[in-house]
Short mmCIF file of C-alpha atoms in Angstrom, two decimals:
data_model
loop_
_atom_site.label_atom_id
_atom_site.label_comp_id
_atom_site.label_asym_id
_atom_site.label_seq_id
_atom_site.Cartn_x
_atom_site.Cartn_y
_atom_site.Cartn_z
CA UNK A 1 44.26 25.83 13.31
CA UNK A 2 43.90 28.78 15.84
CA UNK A 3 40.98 28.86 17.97
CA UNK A 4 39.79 32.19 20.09
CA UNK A 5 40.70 30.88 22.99
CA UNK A 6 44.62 30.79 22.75
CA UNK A 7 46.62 33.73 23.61
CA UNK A 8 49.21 35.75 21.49
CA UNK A 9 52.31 34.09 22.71
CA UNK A 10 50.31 30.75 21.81
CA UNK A 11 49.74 31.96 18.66
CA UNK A 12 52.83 33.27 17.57
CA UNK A 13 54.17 29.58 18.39
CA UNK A 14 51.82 28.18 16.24
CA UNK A 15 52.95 30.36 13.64
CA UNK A 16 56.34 29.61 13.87
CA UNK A 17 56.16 26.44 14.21
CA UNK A 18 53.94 25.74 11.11
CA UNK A 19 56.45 28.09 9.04
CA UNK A 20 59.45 25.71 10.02
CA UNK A 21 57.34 22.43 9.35
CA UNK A 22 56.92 23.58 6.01
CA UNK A 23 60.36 24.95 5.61
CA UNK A 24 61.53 21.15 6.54
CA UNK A 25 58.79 19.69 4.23
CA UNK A 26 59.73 21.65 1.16
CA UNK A 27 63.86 20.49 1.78
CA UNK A 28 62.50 17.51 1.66
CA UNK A 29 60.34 17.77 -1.50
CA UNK A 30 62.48 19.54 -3.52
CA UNK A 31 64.67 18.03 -4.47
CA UNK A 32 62.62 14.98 -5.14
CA UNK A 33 60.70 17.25 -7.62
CA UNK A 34 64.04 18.54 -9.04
CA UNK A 35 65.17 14.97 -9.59
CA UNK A 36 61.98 13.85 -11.32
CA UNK A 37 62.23 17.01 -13.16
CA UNK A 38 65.75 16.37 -14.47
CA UNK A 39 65.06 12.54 -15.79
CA UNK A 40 62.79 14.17 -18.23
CA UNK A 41 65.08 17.15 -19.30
CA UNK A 42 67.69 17.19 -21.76
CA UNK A 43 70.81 17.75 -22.09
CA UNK A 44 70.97 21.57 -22.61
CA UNK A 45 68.79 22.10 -19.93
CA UNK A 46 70.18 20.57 -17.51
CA UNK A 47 73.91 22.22 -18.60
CA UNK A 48 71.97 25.28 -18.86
CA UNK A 49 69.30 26.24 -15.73
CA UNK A 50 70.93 25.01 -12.23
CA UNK A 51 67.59 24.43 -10.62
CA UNK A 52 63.96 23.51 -12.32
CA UNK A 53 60.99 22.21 -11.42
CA UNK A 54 59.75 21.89 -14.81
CA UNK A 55 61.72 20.40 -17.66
CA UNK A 56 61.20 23.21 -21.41
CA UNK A 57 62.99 20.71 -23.06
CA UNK A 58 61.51 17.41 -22.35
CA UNK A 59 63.33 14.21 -23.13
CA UNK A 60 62.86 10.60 -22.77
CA UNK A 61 66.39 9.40 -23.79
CA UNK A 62 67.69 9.11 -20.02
CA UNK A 63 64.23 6.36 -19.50
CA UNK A 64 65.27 5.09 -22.77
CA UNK A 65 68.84 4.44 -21.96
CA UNK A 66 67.61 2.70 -18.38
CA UNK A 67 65.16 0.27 -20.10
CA UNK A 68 66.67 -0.50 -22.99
CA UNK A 69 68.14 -3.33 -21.39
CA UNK A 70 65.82 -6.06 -21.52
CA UNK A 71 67.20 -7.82 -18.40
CA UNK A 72 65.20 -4.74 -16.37
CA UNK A 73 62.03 -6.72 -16.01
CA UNK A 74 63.60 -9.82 -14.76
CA UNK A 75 65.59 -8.00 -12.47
CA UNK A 76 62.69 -5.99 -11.15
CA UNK A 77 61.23 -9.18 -10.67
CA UNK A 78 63.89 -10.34 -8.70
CA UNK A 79 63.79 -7.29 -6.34
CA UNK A 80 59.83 -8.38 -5.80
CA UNK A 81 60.19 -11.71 -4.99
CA UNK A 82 63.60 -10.91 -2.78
CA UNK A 83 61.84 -8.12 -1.11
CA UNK A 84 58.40 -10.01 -0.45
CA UNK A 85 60.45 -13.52 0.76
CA UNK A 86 63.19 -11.43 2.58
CA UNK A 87 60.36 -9.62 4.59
CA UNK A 88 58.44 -12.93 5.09
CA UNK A 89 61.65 -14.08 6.36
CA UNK A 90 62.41 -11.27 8.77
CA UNK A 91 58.62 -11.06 10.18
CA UNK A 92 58.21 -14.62 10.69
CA UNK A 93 61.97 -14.52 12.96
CA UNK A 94 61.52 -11.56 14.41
CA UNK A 95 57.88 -12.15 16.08
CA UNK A 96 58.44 -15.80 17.09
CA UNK A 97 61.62 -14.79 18.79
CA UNK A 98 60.26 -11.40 20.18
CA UNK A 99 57.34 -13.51 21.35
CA UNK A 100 59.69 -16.29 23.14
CA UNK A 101 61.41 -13.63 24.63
CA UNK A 102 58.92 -11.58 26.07
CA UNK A 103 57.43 -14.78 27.90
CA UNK A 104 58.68 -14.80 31.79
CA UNK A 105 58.25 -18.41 31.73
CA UNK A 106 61.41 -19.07 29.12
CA UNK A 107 64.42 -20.44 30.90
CA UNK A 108 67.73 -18.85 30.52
CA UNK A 109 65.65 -15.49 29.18
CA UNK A 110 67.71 -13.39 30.69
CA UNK A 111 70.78 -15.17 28.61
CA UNK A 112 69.17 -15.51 25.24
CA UNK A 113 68.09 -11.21 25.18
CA UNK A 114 71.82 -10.38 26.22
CA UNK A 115 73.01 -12.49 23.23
CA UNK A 116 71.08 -10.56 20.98
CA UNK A 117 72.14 -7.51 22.44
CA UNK A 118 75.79 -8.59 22.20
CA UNK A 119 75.23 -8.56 18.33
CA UNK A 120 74.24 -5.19 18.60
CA UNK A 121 77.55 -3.97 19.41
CA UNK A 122 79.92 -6.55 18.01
CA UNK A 123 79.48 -8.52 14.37
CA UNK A 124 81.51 -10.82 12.50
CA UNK A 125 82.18 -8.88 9.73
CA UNK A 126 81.86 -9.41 6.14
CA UNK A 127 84.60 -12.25 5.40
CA UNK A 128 83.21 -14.57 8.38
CA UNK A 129 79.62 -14.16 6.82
CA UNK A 130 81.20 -14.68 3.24
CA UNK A 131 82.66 -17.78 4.51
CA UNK A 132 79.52 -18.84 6.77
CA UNK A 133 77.11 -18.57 3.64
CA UNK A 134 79.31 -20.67 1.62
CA UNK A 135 79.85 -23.35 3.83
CA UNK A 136 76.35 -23.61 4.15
CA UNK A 137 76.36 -23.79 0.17
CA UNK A 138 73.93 -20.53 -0.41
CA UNK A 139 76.24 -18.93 -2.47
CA UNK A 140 74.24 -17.63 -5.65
CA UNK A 141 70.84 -18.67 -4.44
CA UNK A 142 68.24 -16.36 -3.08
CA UNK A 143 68.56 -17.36 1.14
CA UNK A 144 72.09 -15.89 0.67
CA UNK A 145 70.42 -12.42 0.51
CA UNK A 146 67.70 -13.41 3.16
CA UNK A 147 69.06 -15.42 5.81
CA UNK A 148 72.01 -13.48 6.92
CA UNK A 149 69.87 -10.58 7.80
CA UNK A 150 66.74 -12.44 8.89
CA UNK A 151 66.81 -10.48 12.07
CA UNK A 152 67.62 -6.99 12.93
CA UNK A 153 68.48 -7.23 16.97
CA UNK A 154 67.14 -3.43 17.60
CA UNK A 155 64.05 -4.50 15.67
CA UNK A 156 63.49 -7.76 17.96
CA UNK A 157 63.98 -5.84 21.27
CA UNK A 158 61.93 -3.48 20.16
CA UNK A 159 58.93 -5.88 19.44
CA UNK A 160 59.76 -8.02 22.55
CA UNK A 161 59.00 -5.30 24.46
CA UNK A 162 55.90 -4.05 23.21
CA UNK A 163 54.44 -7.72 23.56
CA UNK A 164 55.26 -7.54 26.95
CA UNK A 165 52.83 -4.83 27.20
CA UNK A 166 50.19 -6.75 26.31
CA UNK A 167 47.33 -7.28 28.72
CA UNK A 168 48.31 -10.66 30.47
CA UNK A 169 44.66 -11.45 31.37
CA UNK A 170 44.10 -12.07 28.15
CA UNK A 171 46.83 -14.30 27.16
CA UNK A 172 45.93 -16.05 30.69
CA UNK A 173 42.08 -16.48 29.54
CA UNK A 174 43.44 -18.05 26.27
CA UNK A 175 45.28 -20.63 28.04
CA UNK A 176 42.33 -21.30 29.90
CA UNK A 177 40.35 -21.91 26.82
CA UNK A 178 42.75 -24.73 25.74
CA UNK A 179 45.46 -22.29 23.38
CA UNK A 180 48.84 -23.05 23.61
CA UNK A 181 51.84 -20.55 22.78
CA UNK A 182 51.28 -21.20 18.71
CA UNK A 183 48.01 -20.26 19.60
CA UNK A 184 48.37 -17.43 21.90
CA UNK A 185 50.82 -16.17 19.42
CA UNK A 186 47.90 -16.69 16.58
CA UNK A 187 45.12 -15.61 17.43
CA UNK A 188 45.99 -12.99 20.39
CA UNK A 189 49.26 -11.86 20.57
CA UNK A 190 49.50 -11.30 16.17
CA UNK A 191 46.12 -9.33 15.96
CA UNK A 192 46.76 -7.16 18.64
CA UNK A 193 50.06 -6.27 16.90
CA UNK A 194 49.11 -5.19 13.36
CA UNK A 195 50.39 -1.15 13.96
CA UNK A 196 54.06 -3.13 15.01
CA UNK A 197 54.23 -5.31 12.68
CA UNK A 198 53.03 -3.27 9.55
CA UNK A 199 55.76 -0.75 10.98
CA UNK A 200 58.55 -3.37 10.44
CA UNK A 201 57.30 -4.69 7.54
CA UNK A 202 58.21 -1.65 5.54
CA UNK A 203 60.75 -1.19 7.79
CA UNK A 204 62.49 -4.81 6.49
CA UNK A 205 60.89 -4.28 2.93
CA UNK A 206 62.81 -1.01 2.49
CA UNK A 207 65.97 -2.53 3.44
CA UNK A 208 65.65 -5.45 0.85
CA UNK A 209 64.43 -3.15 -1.81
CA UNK A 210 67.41 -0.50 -1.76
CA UNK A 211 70.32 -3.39 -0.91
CA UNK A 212 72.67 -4.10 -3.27
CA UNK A 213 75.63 -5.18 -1.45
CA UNK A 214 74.79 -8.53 -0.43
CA UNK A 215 73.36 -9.32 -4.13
CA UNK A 216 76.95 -8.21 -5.30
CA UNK A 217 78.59 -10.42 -3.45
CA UNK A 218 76.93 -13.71 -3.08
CA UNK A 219 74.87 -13.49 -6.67
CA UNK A 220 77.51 -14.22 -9.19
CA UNK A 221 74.45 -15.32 -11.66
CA UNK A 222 73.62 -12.18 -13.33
CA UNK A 223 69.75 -13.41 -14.21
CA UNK A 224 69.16 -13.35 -9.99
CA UNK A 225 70.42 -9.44 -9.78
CA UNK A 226 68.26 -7.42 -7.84
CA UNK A 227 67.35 -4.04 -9.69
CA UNK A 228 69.45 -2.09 -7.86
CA UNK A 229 72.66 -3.90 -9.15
CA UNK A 230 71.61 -3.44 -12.59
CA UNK A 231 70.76 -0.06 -12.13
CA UNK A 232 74.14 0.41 -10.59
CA UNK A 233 75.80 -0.95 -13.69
CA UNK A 234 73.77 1.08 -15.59
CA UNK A 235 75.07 4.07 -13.99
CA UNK A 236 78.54 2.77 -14.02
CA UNK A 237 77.90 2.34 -17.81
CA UNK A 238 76.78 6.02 -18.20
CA UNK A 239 79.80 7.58 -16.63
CA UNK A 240 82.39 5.42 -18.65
CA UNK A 241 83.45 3.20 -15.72
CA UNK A 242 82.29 -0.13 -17.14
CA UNK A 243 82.08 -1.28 -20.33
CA UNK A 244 79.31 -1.03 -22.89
CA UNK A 245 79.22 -4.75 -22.81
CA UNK A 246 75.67 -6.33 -24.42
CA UNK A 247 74.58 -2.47 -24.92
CA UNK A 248 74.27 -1.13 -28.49
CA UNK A 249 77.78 0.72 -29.16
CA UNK A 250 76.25 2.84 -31.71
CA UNK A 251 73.53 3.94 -29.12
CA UNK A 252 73.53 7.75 -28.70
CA UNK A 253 74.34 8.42 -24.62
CA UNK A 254 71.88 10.16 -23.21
CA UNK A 255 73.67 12.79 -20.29
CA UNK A 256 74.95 11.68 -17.33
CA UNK A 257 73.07 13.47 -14.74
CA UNK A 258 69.59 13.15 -16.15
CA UNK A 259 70.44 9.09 -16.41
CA UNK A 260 71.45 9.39 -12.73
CA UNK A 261 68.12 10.87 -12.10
CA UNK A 262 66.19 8.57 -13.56
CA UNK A 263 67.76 5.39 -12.04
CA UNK A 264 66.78 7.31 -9.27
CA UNK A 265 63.07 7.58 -9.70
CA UNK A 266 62.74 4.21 -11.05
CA UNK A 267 64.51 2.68 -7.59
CA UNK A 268 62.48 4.42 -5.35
CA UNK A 269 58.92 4.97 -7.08
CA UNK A 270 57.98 1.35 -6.58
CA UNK A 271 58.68 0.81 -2.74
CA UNK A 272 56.95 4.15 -2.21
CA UNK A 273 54.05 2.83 -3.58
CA UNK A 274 54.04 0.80 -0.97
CA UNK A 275 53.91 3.48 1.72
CA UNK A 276 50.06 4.49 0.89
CA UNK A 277 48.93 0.93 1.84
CA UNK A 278 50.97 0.84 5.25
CA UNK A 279 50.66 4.48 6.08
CA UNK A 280 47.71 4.02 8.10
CA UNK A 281 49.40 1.51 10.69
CA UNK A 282 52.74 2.90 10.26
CA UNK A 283 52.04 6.11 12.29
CA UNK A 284 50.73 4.13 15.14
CA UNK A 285 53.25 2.08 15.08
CA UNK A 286 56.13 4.04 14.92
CA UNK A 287 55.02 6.09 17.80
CA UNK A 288 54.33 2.75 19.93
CA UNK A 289 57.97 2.05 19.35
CA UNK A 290 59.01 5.09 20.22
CA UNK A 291 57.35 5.25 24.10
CA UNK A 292 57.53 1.33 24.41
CA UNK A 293 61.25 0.70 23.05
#
């Protein structure tokens, strides 16, 4: 918005930089519109026009293909309730240890922050964790997706130090009153947070919604799959590199591409319904991070 007040070179600034905002927005949108766009089109469209917005020949056989496996809904399922407990999980870690860590009074803080720093720069690997999580018997249940990633170290130290930002008189005048650190944490330190915590909420909840690696290795039990493992065999299916397996063999396969695109859109549309809700936090948040951290 220009105002009369702001000179030419102030302007032309303005202008330029609105122009390349919108020139990053629309890479951005694109081709999220051309994907969309292609899970309804059909074959011969998609063979024949390189880039579309808007599908002539509009086809539901690439949607058709996805769900016509009726293990979908339990799977989807399974990405809800591993998404919602793995983010539980990660919140309820991360802001008791942040909290801990941020108190002066801890002994041996110092110690206990450079550990968790060490992990930033040096992990175990995947075969020590495989063997970890099934000496601790987790194998195929749900805490072997949720506990070996129950905190994210940059995450902690990043929350650690914006609770040691908080005003101290008022942690001090809840002592006073009688609370003690379950308290403070409670009913002081948790409500003044809600901008850094909504921020890694969806920050966690994205992670556990789009991984697929740790449900392929330590869920052997097919009815626990996360939706993004089926819908990774499902695009292994459509390009010939599995098997048709429990699939109808004289099913007619829908093309490749436009099944692509619609595992796709069925992946992501559901976590970024999620964004709407947290949007309003996740701004503030973000930007705490960024001048606290």
């Amino acid at each position: 918005m220009f105002t009369r007040h702001q000179t030419f070179s102030e302007k032309t600034f303005d202008i330029f930089n609105y122009l390349f905002l919108a020139l990053v927005a629309l890479t951005m949108v694109l081709p999220i519109m051309y994907i969309v766009a292609g899970s309804f089109a059909s074959d011969a469209e998609i063979g024949r026009r390189a880039f579309f917005l808007i599908p002539q020949d509009v086809s539901l056989n690439a949607y058709k293909f996805v769900f016509k496996d009726n293990t979908l809904p339990t799977s989807l399922l399974n990405s809800v309730f591993i998404t919602v407990g793995g983010t539980a999980v990660n919140l309820f870690f991360t802001l008791t240890m942040a909290y801990a860590l941020s108190r002066k009074q801890l002994t041996a803080r110092g110690f206990f922050t450079k550990m968790v720093i060490f992990t930033m720069m040096f992990g175990g690997g995947i075969i020590p964790t495989y063997l970890v999580v099934k000496n601790l018997g987790l194998l195929n249940s749900y805490w072997a997706v949720m506990l070996p990633v129950a905190i994210n170290a940059f995450n902690l130290i990043v929350v650690k130090t914006f609770f040691e930002e908080l005003p101290s008189e008022v942690i001090e005048s809840a002592r006073i009153d009688g609370c003690n650190d379950i308290g403070v944490l409670w009913r002081i330190v948790l409500p003044l947070s809600k901008p850094v915590i909504a921020t890694f909420a969806l920050f966690y909840a994205v992670s556990h919604w789009n991984d697929f690696f740790n449900a392929l290795i330590y869920l052997t039990d097919a009815n626990k799959w996360p939706m993004q493992v089926l819908l990774r065999q499902l695009v292994l299916l459509a390009t010939g590199s599995l098997e048709m397996g429990t699939y109808d063999p004289t099913y007619v396969k829908p093309p490749d591409q436009s099944i692509k695109m619609a595992v796709i859109v069925v992946g992501t549309l559901p976590i970024l319904m999620v964004y709407p809700f947290l949007q309003k936090h996740f701004a503030k948040g973000v930007l705490l991070g960024a001048v606290k951290g």
